[in-house]
Structure formats: structure tokens, C-alpha cells
């Protein structure tokens, strides 16, 4: 995987974004809290983390399915906060989403052709014969064929349905695709096919991906850089090789320790870090560092102060007191 150069164009900037949900009785779910990162044009940024850590919420906030509670999101240099009318429509065309469950996200009463052409209709990009031709071209692009246009989603396998979802996203010539666990519901044998199709399309069309996933080995394979989330926070972000070779955050270390290593000798020596306890509730997250209740390296300062999000090596960001000199000095003083 190629190293991402620091000077390449930023297509997306997420700055101190929060998304909190009211869930009754005055309670607030802090699903995403103070998350900041950038995505470079043409790269794939992978997002990983346990269930409930806020991956889908940040994806949905970026694409404006949700309004951010706080912070700013800039797409191609412009804030997306107050997009309206024509500009919002253009944004909806440039940024598309692919979902985890390709069956639930495809209307069962519509033919595959109409599903794929929905964006063409909304954005008035093609009519009549041109529309039909575009649908056939899109079907072929994703490895399906012309005859599939008149069939319904239930007639297809999971892998084929995900290809239909990809064709639908591609119909409007997007620049940025958020793929929310696009392969998690598929058989392992099919997963690589869909990922390889996505990689091929990226090369051909210069697409940028935000690729959300559970499976760390697949994320490494597709991503140029990987971000790790825990309980609504981004805790580490780096070039994927760097992250896998030199994880800095104790949570990343634990996640990676669970990934089998292909080399049998190294695999034998692999030590699993088992985290104690469960992920706390995002309604009442721990003070200071949100990971402290499960962190094998937690210090006194971790309960008192929120660690800052810092670039501790070139392009390697982490949020942990262990890498902040000021914090280590304060910790000494607390003893
Ligand atoms: N609409 C909502 N209303 C209230 N709480 C929500 C809503 N959407 C998500 N949450 C909560 O926000 C937190 C983050 O959820 P999110 O779906 O973003 O996690 P995720 O990382 O995508 O998890 P998974 O891997 O299971 O898909 C969870 O605690 C979830 O219950
Ligand atoms: S800040 Fe403290 S508790 Fe949090 S990950 Fe670092 S060492 Fe662990
Ligand atoms: Mg999710």
C-alpha cells in the first residue's frame, strides 16, 4: 500500500465533531465526541473499532443524514453545515454511501434497473435510451449483466446485491464514497471479490473512500490509512502499515493482538491482550480518557484529564497521556 504524502489535496476535513442523541429523560448519548481527521483525495481511510463506538454515526454525520451537534465538516474546502438547495443537491451527488446490509438498503419492489437509475432520475442526468444505456454500463462495471436490470433484489445473492448497491452509488459519478461495513454481511469467499471491485473502481475513477469495518485484516488490505475509534473518540490514526507495525494507543495494541498472523512461527509467539470489562455506556462515559476503565497502562492522570489529539510522529496521531510529556510530568507530580 502506497504511503500517503502529507501534501496531497484534502478532500474532507472533520474538525472537533460531536454528535449527541437525546434519548429521553434528559439523557444524552455521546455517540461521537470531538472527532477530528482529514481524508486526502484518492485515498482510502479505514475506520475501525468495536460495535457502538460511533463509526456509522460519524459516517452519517459526514454525509448529512445527521446534523452535527458541534464542530465543522468541510468538503472540498467548504463547510457542509449550511448547504441548501442547489449546493446541497450537488453535495448529495458528490458524496455517496454504501451500506452494510445490501438487501435492506435496496427497495424490494423496484427493479434493479430502476434502483440503479434512481440517482440519474433525481439529478436529471439521463433519460430514455441514454438512461437505459447508462444502467447497462453500470451493471457491467460492477460485474453484472444487462439481463439483471429487469429483475428484483430478492433474486440476487448477497455479493450481487452489494454490487447493485455499488452501481447505484456510482450512477451519479461521485467523488467520495462512505462504505459502512460493505462486506460484513457477506461470506468470506465473496468479501475479497467486493473489496477488489472497490479497489479497481477507485483506480479507474479516482474515488476517495471512507471504509468502515470490523475486520482489521481487510481494513489493512484496502486502506492507505486507518483510524481507530473507541467510545465516540478517535484514539489513533496513521498510515496502515505504520499503525500495524507500531501501534501506540493501548486500545489499538489490544485490537491488533487479536489479529492472527499468517506466519506460523510469529503466530505462535503472538500474545493476546485481553481487555477487562465491557465498553462503558456512551450516556455516561468515564472521565478523562474514555478508555481508562479498561486500559492496562492507565495512570492517575488518565481519570483527571482528557488526553489531547496529537501528531506524535509525522502523520501518526494518537490521543493518550503516555505520549504527552506534560502529562507524564504531571503524573510524576501526583505520586
Ligand atoms: N439514532 C440514534 N439514537 C440514539 N442513539 C444512537 C442512535 N444512533 C446510534 N446511537 C448510539 O450511538 C452509539 C454509536 O452507534 P454507531 O451505530 O455509530 O456505532 P458503530 O460503531 O457503527 O457500531 P456497529 O459496529 O455496531 O455498527 C451507540 O451507543 C448507539 O447505540
Ligand atoms: S490516556 Fe491513559 S487510560 Fe487512556 S489509553 Fe493512554 S494510558 Fe490508557
Ligand atoms: Mg455501524
Short mmCIF file of C-alpha atoms and ligand atoms in Angstrom, two decimals:
data_model
loop_
_atom_site.label_atom_id
_atom_site.label_comp_id
_atom_site.label_asym_id
_atom_site.label_seq_id
_atom_site.Cartn_x
_atom_site.Cartn_y
_atom_site.Cartn_z
CA UNK A 1 0.00 0.00 0.00
CA UNK A 2 1.43 3.34 -1.01
CA UNK A 3 2.39 5.87 1.63
CA UNK A 4 0.17 8.89 1.63
CA UNK A 5 2.12 12.08 1.04
CA UNK A 6 1.40 14.84 3.53
CA UNK A 7 0.98 17.47 0.83
CA UNK A 8 -1.78 15.82 -1.18
CA UNK A 9 -5.13 17.54 -1.50
CA UNK A 10 -7.53 17.33 1.45
CA UNK A 11 -10.98 16.42 0.20
CA UNK A 12 -12.62 16.15 3.62
CA UNK A 13 -11.85 17.85 6.92
CA UNK A 14 -13.61 16.76 10.08
CA UNK A 15 -12.95 19.17 12.90
CA UNK A 16 -13.93 18.61 16.53
CA UNK A 17 -17.19 16.97 15.50
CA UNK A 18 -19.75 15.90 18.08
CA UNK A 19 -22.96 14.00 17.51
CA UNK A 20 -25.08 13.56 20.59
CA UNK A 21 -28.54 11.95 20.61
CA UNK A 22 -31.31 12.80 23.08
CA UNK A 23 -32.78 9.55 24.33
CA UNK A 24 -35.44 10.75 26.78
CA UNK A 25 -35.37 11.63 30.50
CA UNK A 26 -32.76 14.26 29.70
CA UNK A 27 -30.23 11.59 28.79
CA UNK A 28 -27.74 12.18 26.04
CA UNK A 29 -25.87 9.52 24.06
CA UNK A 30 -22.44 10.93 23.22
CA UNK A 31 -22.13 8.77 20.10
CA UNK A 32 -19.33 10.88 18.58
CA UNK A 33 -17.34 13.34 20.65
CA UNK A 34 -14.64 15.74 19.45
CA UNK A 35 -13.52 13.71 16.47
CA UNK A 36 -11.03 15.33 14.07
CA UNK A 37 -9.40 13.90 10.97
CA UNK A 38 -8.77 14.60 7.30
CA UNK A 39 -9.22 12.50 4.20
CA UNK A 40 -6.96 13.01 1.18
CA UNK A 41 -8.25 12.90 -2.35
CA UNK A 42 -7.95 9.44 -3.89
CA UNK A 43 -7.10 7.57 -0.69
CA UNK A 44 -8.98 5.03 1.37
CA UNK A 45 -9.27 5.87 5.02
CA UNK A 46 -10.32 2.85 7.07
CA UNK A 47 -12.28 3.30 10.32
CA UNK A 48 -12.28 0.50 12.88
CA UNK A 49 -13.50 -0.07 16.41
CA UNK A 50 -15.88 -2.23 18.42
CA UNK A 51 -19.62 -2.19 17.90
CA UNK A 52 -21.21 1.01 19.19
CA UNK A 53 -18.04 3.15 19.08
CA UNK A 54 -19.61 5.65 16.66
CA UNK A 55 -18.35 4.59 13.23
CA UNK A 56 -21.73 4.70 11.49
CA UNK A 57 -22.70 7.89 13.31
CA UNK A 58 -19.64 9.76 12.07
CA UNK A 59 -20.26 8.43 8.53
CA UNK A 60 -23.89 9.52 8.63
CA UNK A 61 -22.96 12.92 10.03
CA UNK A 62 -20.38 13.46 7.28
CA UNK A 63 -22.94 12.69 4.57
CA UNK A 64 -25.52 14.93 6.29
CA UNK A 65 -28.00 12.20 7.20
CA UNK A 66 -27.46 13.69 10.68
CA UNK A 67 -26.68 17.27 11.62
CA UNK A 68 -23.56 17.54 13.77
CA UNK A 69 -24.20 18.67 17.34
CA UNK A 70 -20.98 20.67 17.23
CA UNK A 71 -17.82 21.10 15.17
CA UNK A 72 -17.32 21.57 11.46
CA UNK A 73 -17.09 19.34 8.41
CA UNK A 74 -15.57 20.73 5.23
CA UNK A 75 -15.87 19.01 1.87
CA UNK A 76 -13.53 20.35 -0.81
CA UNK A 77 -12.72 23.29 1.45
CA UNK A 78 -16.33 24.37 2.09
CA UNK A 79 -18.34 23.78 5.23
CA UNK A 80 -21.27 21.40 4.68
CA UNK A 81 -23.23 22.88 7.60
CA UNK A 82 -25.34 25.35 5.73
CA UNK A 83 -25.61 23.71 2.34
CA UNK A 84 -29.01 24.34 0.81
CA UNK A 85 -30.90 23.99 -2.46
CA UNK A 86 -28.69 23.55 -5.50
CA UNK A 87 -25.49 23.26 -3.46
CA UNK A 88 -26.94 20.56 -1.21
CA UNK A 89 -28.13 18.64 -4.26
CA UNK A 90 -24.65 18.85 -5.77
CA UNK A 91 -23.13 17.65 -2.48
CA UNK A 92 -25.60 14.73 -2.42
CA UNK A 93 -24.33 13.78 -5.82
CA UNK A 94 -20.64 14.07 -5.00
CA UNK A 95 -20.83 12.04 -1.80
CA UNK A 96 -22.49 8.62 -1.81
CA UNK A 97 -22.91 5.85 0.74
CA UNK A 98 -22.84 2.05 0.52
CA UNK A 99 -24.50 0.17 3.36
CA UNK A 100 -23.78 -2.99 5.32
CA UNK A 101 -26.98 -4.83 4.52
CA UNK A 102 -27.35 -4.73 0.76
CA UNK A 103 -30.82 -6.26 0.99
CA UNK A 104 -32.35 -3.84 3.48
CA UNK A 105 -30.95 -0.89 1.57
CA UNK A 106 -32.46 -1.91 -1.79
CA UNK A 107 -36.19 -1.32 -2.34
CA UNK A 108 -37.65 -4.84 -2.87
CA UNK A 109 -40.46 -3.53 -5.09
CA UNK A 110 -38.18 -1.80 -7.57
CA UNK A 111 -36.33 -3.48 -10.43
CA UNK A 112 -32.57 -3.42 -10.25
CA UNK A 113 -32.52 -1.12 -13.28
CA UNK A 114 -34.75 1.43 -11.56
CA UNK A 115 -32.76 1.18 -8.33
CA UNK A 116 -29.55 1.92 -10.17
CA UNK A 117 -31.16 4.73 -12.17
CA UNK A 118 -32.69 6.44 -9.13
CA UNK A 119 -29.82 8.91 -8.85
CA UNK A 120 -29.91 9.54 -12.60
CA UNK A 121 -33.59 10.47 -12.26
CA UNK A 122 -33.18 12.63 -9.15
CA UNK A 123 -30.28 14.56 -10.65
CA UNK A 124 -31.78 14.51 -14.16
CA UNK A 125 -28.59 13.08 -15.61
CA UNK A 126 -30.08 10.77 -18.26
CA UNK A 127 -33.47 9.97 -19.75
CA UNK A 128 -34.93 7.34 -22.12
CA UNK A 129 -32.35 5.45 -24.14
CA UNK A 130 -29.37 7.20 -22.52
CA UNK A 131 -30.69 6.17 -19.10
CA UNK A 132 -31.05 2.56 -20.24
CA UNK A 133 -27.54 2.56 -21.70
CA UNK A 134 -26.08 4.03 -18.54
CA UNK A 135 -27.77 1.32 -16.44
CA UNK A 136 -26.29 -1.41 -18.66
CA UNK A 137 -22.86 0.22 -18.48
CA UNK A 138 -23.07 0.40 -14.68
CA UNK A 139 -24.19 -3.23 -14.41
CA UNK A 140 -21.18 -4.27 -16.48
CA UNK A 141 -18.84 -2.05 -14.47
CA UNK A 142 -19.73 -3.93 -11.29
CA UNK A 143 -19.56 -7.38 -12.91
CA UNK A 144 -23.28 -7.96 -13.55
CA UNK A 145 -25.02 -8.06 -16.90
CA UNK A 146 -27.75 -6.46 -18.96
CA UNK A 147 -30.44 -9.06 -18.18
CA UNK A 148 -30.19 -8.25 -14.49
CA UNK A 149 -31.83 -4.84 -14.98
CA UNK A 150 -35.39 -6.23 -15.08
CA UNK A 151 -35.06 -8.45 -12.02
CA UNK A 152 -35.80 -7.70 -8.37
CA UNK A 153 -33.30 -7.57 -5.47
CA UNK A 154 -34.50 -10.86 -3.87
CA UNK A 155 -33.34 -12.75 -6.95
CA UNK A 156 -29.70 -11.96 -6.15
CA UNK A 157 -27.08 -13.28 -3.75
CA UNK A 158 -25.60 -11.05 -1.02
CA UNK A 159 -22.47 -10.35 -3.06
CA UNK A 160 -24.51 -9.47 -6.15
CA UNK A 161 -26.77 -7.21 -4.11
CA UNK A 162 -23.74 -5.35 -2.81
CA UNK A 163 -22.61 -4.93 -6.44
CA UNK A 164 -26.05 -3.40 -7.17
CA UNK A 165 -25.54 -1.03 -4.22
CA UNK A 166 -22.16 -0.02 -5.63
CA UNK A 167 -23.65 0.53 -9.12
CA UNK A 168 -26.36 2.71 -7.61
CA UNK A 169 -23.74 4.82 -5.83
CA UNK A 170 -21.62 5.11 -8.97
CA UNK A 171 -24.53 6.19 -11.18
CA UNK A 172 -24.16 9.84 -10.22
CA UNK A 173 -20.36 9.95 -10.69
CA UNK A 174 -19.50 10.63 -7.05
CA UNK A 175 -16.06 11.69 -5.83
CA UNK A 176 -16.35 10.36 -2.29
CA UNK A 177 -17.93 7.11 -1.10
CA UNK A 178 -18.63 6.19 2.50
CA UNK A 179 -18.78 2.42 2.71
CA UNK A 180 -20.32 1.40 6.04
CA UNK A 181 -19.25 -2.20 6.61
CA UNK A 182 -19.92 -3.09 2.97
CA UNK A 183 -18.62 -6.64 3.31
CA UNK A 184 -19.51 -7.60 6.89
CA UNK A 185 -22.73 -9.37 5.89
CA UNK A 186 -21.08 -11.34 3.06
CA UNK A 187 -19.48 -14.80 3.01
CA UNK A 188 -15.72 -14.63 3.47
CA UNK A 189 -15.19 -16.01 -0.05
CA UNK A 190 -17.22 -13.14 -1.51
CA UNK A 191 -15.72 -10.39 0.66
CA UNK A 192 -12.42 -10.23 -1.26
CA UNK A 193 -14.28 -10.02 -4.59
CA UNK A 194 -16.27 -6.99 -3.47
CA UNK A 195 -13.18 -5.32 -1.97
CA UNK A 196 -11.20 -5.96 -5.16
CA UNK A 197 -14.03 -4.47 -7.21
CA UNK A 198 -13.98 -1.39 -4.98
CA UNK A 199 -10.20 -1.08 -5.39
CA UNK A 200 -10.46 -1.38 -9.16
CA UNK A 201 -13.17 1.28 -9.31
CA UNK A 202 -11.08 3.55 -7.13
CA UNK A 203 -8.13 3.28 -9.51
CA UNK A 204 -10.26 3.83 -12.59
CA UNK A 205 -12.37 6.70 -11.28
CA UNK A 206 -10.06 8.35 -8.76
CA UNK A 207 -12.59 7.78 -5.97
CA UNK A 208 -11.96 8.56 -2.32
CA UNK A 209 -13.26 6.07 0.25
CA UNK A 210 -14.10 6.19 3.92
CA UNK A 211 -14.22 2.47 4.61
CA UNK A 212 -15.85 1.44 7.88
CA UNK A 213 -15.20 -2.11 9.08
CA UNK A 214 -14.75 -4.56 11.92
CA UNK A 215 -12.25 -6.86 10.27
CA UNK A 216 -8.78 -5.40 10.82
CA UNK A 217 -7.03 -7.55 8.23
CA UNK A 218 -9.43 -6.50 5.47
CA UNK A 219 -9.14 -2.86 6.53
CA UNK A 220 -5.36 -3.05 6.27
CA UNK A 221 -5.65 -4.56 2.82
CA UNK A 222 -7.87 -1.83 1.40
CA UNK A 223 -6.80 1.25 3.39
CA UNK A 224 -3.95 3.71 2.90
CA UNK A 225 -4.51 4.97 6.43
CA UNK A 226 -6.52 3.62 9.34
CA UNK A 227 -8.30 5.40 12.17
CA UNK A 228 -9.25 3.58 15.38
CA UNK A 229 -12.34 4.64 17.33
CA UNK A 230 -13.30 3.90 20.91
CA UNK A 231 -16.49 5.04 22.65
CA UNK A 232 -17.13 8.03 20.39
CA UNK A 233 -13.49 9.17 20.18
CA UNK A 234 -10.83 8.72 17.56
CA UNK A 235 -7.89 7.33 19.54
CA UNK A 236 -5.27 6.72 16.85
CA UNK A 237 -4.77 7.41 13.14
CA UNK A 238 -1.79 6.52 10.96
CA UNK A 239 -0.61 5.08 7.67
CA UNK A 240 -1.93 1.50 7.74
CA UNK A 241 1.49 -0.19 7.69
CA UNK A 242 2.74 2.16 10.41
CA UNK A 243 -0.34 1.51 12.55
CA UNK A 244 0.01 -2.25 12.27
CA UNK A 245 3.80 -2.19 12.85
CA UNK A 246 3.88 0.47 15.57
CA UNK A 247 0.54 0.79 17.33
CA UNK A 248 0.87 3.43 20.04
CA UNK A 249 -2.52 3.53 21.75
CA UNK A 250 -3.14 0.69 24.24
CA UNK A 251 -6.56 0.06 22.65
CA UNK A 252 -5.03 -0.33 19.18
CA UNK A 253 -2.44 -2.70 20.66
CA UNK A 254 -5.23 -4.82 22.13
CA UNK A 255 -7.21 -4.85 18.88
CA UNK A 256 -4.17 -5.84 16.84
CA UNK A 257 -3.16 -8.54 19.30
CA UNK A 258 -6.38 -10.36 18.33
CA UNK A 259 -5.49 -10.48 14.61
CA UNK A 260 -3.94 -13.80 13.55
CA UNK A 261 -0.52 -13.51 11.86
CA UNK A 262 -0.07 -15.51 8.61
CA UNK A 263 3.49 -16.63 9.51
CA UNK A 264 3.11 -19.75 11.76
CA UNK A 265 6.25 -19.09 13.88
CA UNK A 266 5.32 -15.48 14.62
CA UNK A 267 1.71 -16.59 15.17
CA UNK A 268 2.87 -18.99 17.92
CA UNK A 269 4.53 -16.10 19.74
CA UNK A 270 1.54 -13.76 19.37
CA UNK A 271 0.40 -12.58 22.79
CA UNK A 272 -3.24 -11.65 23.06
CA UNK A 273 -4.10 -8.67 25.19
CA UNK A 274 -7.46 -9.43 26.76
CA UNK A 275 -9.23 -6.25 27.86
CA UNK A 276 -11.10 -6.38 31.14
CA UNK A 277 -14.76 -5.43 31.37
CA UNK A 278 -17.16 -4.15 28.73
CA UNK A 279 -17.30 -0.91 26.77
CA UNK A 280 -18.95 1.66 29.11
CA UNK A 281 -22.16 3.43 28.12
CA UNK A 282 -21.82 6.48 25.86
CA UNK A 283 -24.54 8.07 28.04
CA UNK A 284 -22.13 8.29 30.97
CA UNK A 285 -18.61 7.82 29.60
CA UNK A 286 -15.63 7.67 32.02
CA UNK A 287 -13.96 10.98 32.97
CA UNK A 288 -10.58 11.85 31.46
CA UNK A 289 -9.57 9.20 28.94
CA UNK A 290 -12.64 7.20 27.96
CA UNK A 291 -10.55 4.02 27.68
CA UNK A 292 -9.14 4.23 31.20
CA UNK A 293 -11.55 1.73 32.78
CA UNK A 294 -10.13 -0.99 30.54
CA UNK A 295 -6.62 0.26 29.87
CA UNK A 296 -3.79 -1.99 31.12
CA UNK A 297 -1.49 1.08 31.27
CA UNK A 298 -3.82 3.61 32.93
CA UNK A 299 -2.20 6.21 35.22
CA UNK A 300 -3.68 8.63 37.79
CA UNK A 301 -3.82 11.49 35.30
CA UNK A 302 -5.96 9.39 32.91
CA UNK A 303 -9.02 9.78 35.17
CA UNK A 304 -8.50 13.52 35.58
CA UNK A 305 -7.64 14.91 32.17
CA UNK A 306 -8.77 14.22 28.65
CA UNK A 307 -5.68 13.40 26.56
CA UNK A 308 -5.18 15.69 23.56
CA UNK A 309 -5.28 14.51 19.96
CA UNK A 310 -1.66 14.95 18.85
CA UNK A 311 0.52 14.15 15.88
CA UNK A 312 3.32 12.40 17.78
CA UNK A 313 5.22 11.28 14.67
CA UNK A 314 4.79 12.54 11.12
CA UNK A 315 1.24 11.59 10.09
CA UNK A 316 0.77 9.42 13.17
CA UNK A 317 -1.90 10.80 15.50
CA UNK A 318 -2.77 9.47 18.93
CA UNK A 319 -4.75 10.55 21.94
CA UNK A 320 -3.05 9.11 25.03
CA UNK A 321 -1.25 10.62 28.03
CA UNK A 322 1.63 8.16 27.59
CA UNK A 323 2.81 10.19 24.60
CA UNK A 324 2.39 13.64 26.14
CA UNK A 325 5.42 14.89 28.01
CA UNK A 326 3.40 17.43 30.00
CA UNK A 327 1.08 14.66 31.18
CA UNK A 328 3.95 12.40 32.24
CA UNK A 329 5.44 15.29 34.25
CA UNK A 330 2.08 15.90 35.95
CA UNK A 331 1.76 12.18 36.66
CA UNK A 332 5.15 12.25 38.40
CA UNK A 333 3.93 15.17 40.48
CA UNK A 334 0.80 13.23 41.54
CA UNK A 335 2.88 10.47 43.14
N1 LIG B 1 -30.34 7.46 16.28
C1 LIG B 1 -29.77 7.16 17.44
N2 LIG B 1 -30.37 7.48 18.61
C2 LIG B 1 -29.80 7.21 19.80
N3 LIG B 1 -28.62 6.57 19.93
C3 LIG B 1 -27.98 6.22 18.81
C4 LIG B 1 -28.52 6.48 17.50
N4 LIG B 1 -27.65 6.01 16.58
C5 LIG B 1 -26.64 5.48 17.27
N5 LIG B 1 -26.82 5.60 18.59
C6 LIG B 1 -25.90 5.16 19.66
O1 LIG B 1 -24.65 5.78 19.40
C7 LIG B 1 -23.59 4.89 19.66
C8 LIG B 1 -22.77 4.73 18.39
O2 LIG B 1 -23.52 3.99 17.44
P1 LIG B 1 -22.99 3.65 15.99
O3 LIG B 1 -24.09 2.96 15.28
O4 LIG B 1 -22.43 4.87 15.37
O5 LIG B 1 -21.80 2.64 16.29
P2 LIG B 1 -20.96 1.72 15.26
O6 LIG B 1 -19.54 1.92 15.62
O7 LIG B 1 -21.38 1.99 13.88
O8 LIG B 1 -21.40 0.25 15.71
P3 LIG B 1 -21.54 -1.08 14.81
O9 LIG B 1 -20.16 -1.60 14.63
O10 LIG B 1 -22.37 -1.97 15.66
O11 LIG B 1 -22.21 -0.71 13.53
C9 LIG B 1 -24.21 3.61 20.16
O12 LIG B 1 -24.20 3.63 21.55
C10 LIG B 1 -25.62 3.67 19.62
O13 LIG B 1 -26.50 2.95 20.45
S1 LIG B 2 -4.58 8.03 28.30
FE1 LIG B 2 -4.19 6.61 29.99
S2 LIG B 2 -6.00 5.32 30.11
FE2 LIG B 2 -6.04 6.36 28.14
S3 LIG B 2 -5.09 4.94 26.75
FE3 LIG B 2 -3.48 6.29 27.44
S4 LIG B 2 -2.60 5.27 29.24
FE4 LIG B 2 -4.54 4.26 28.80
MG1 LIG B 3 -22.24 0.80 12.38
#
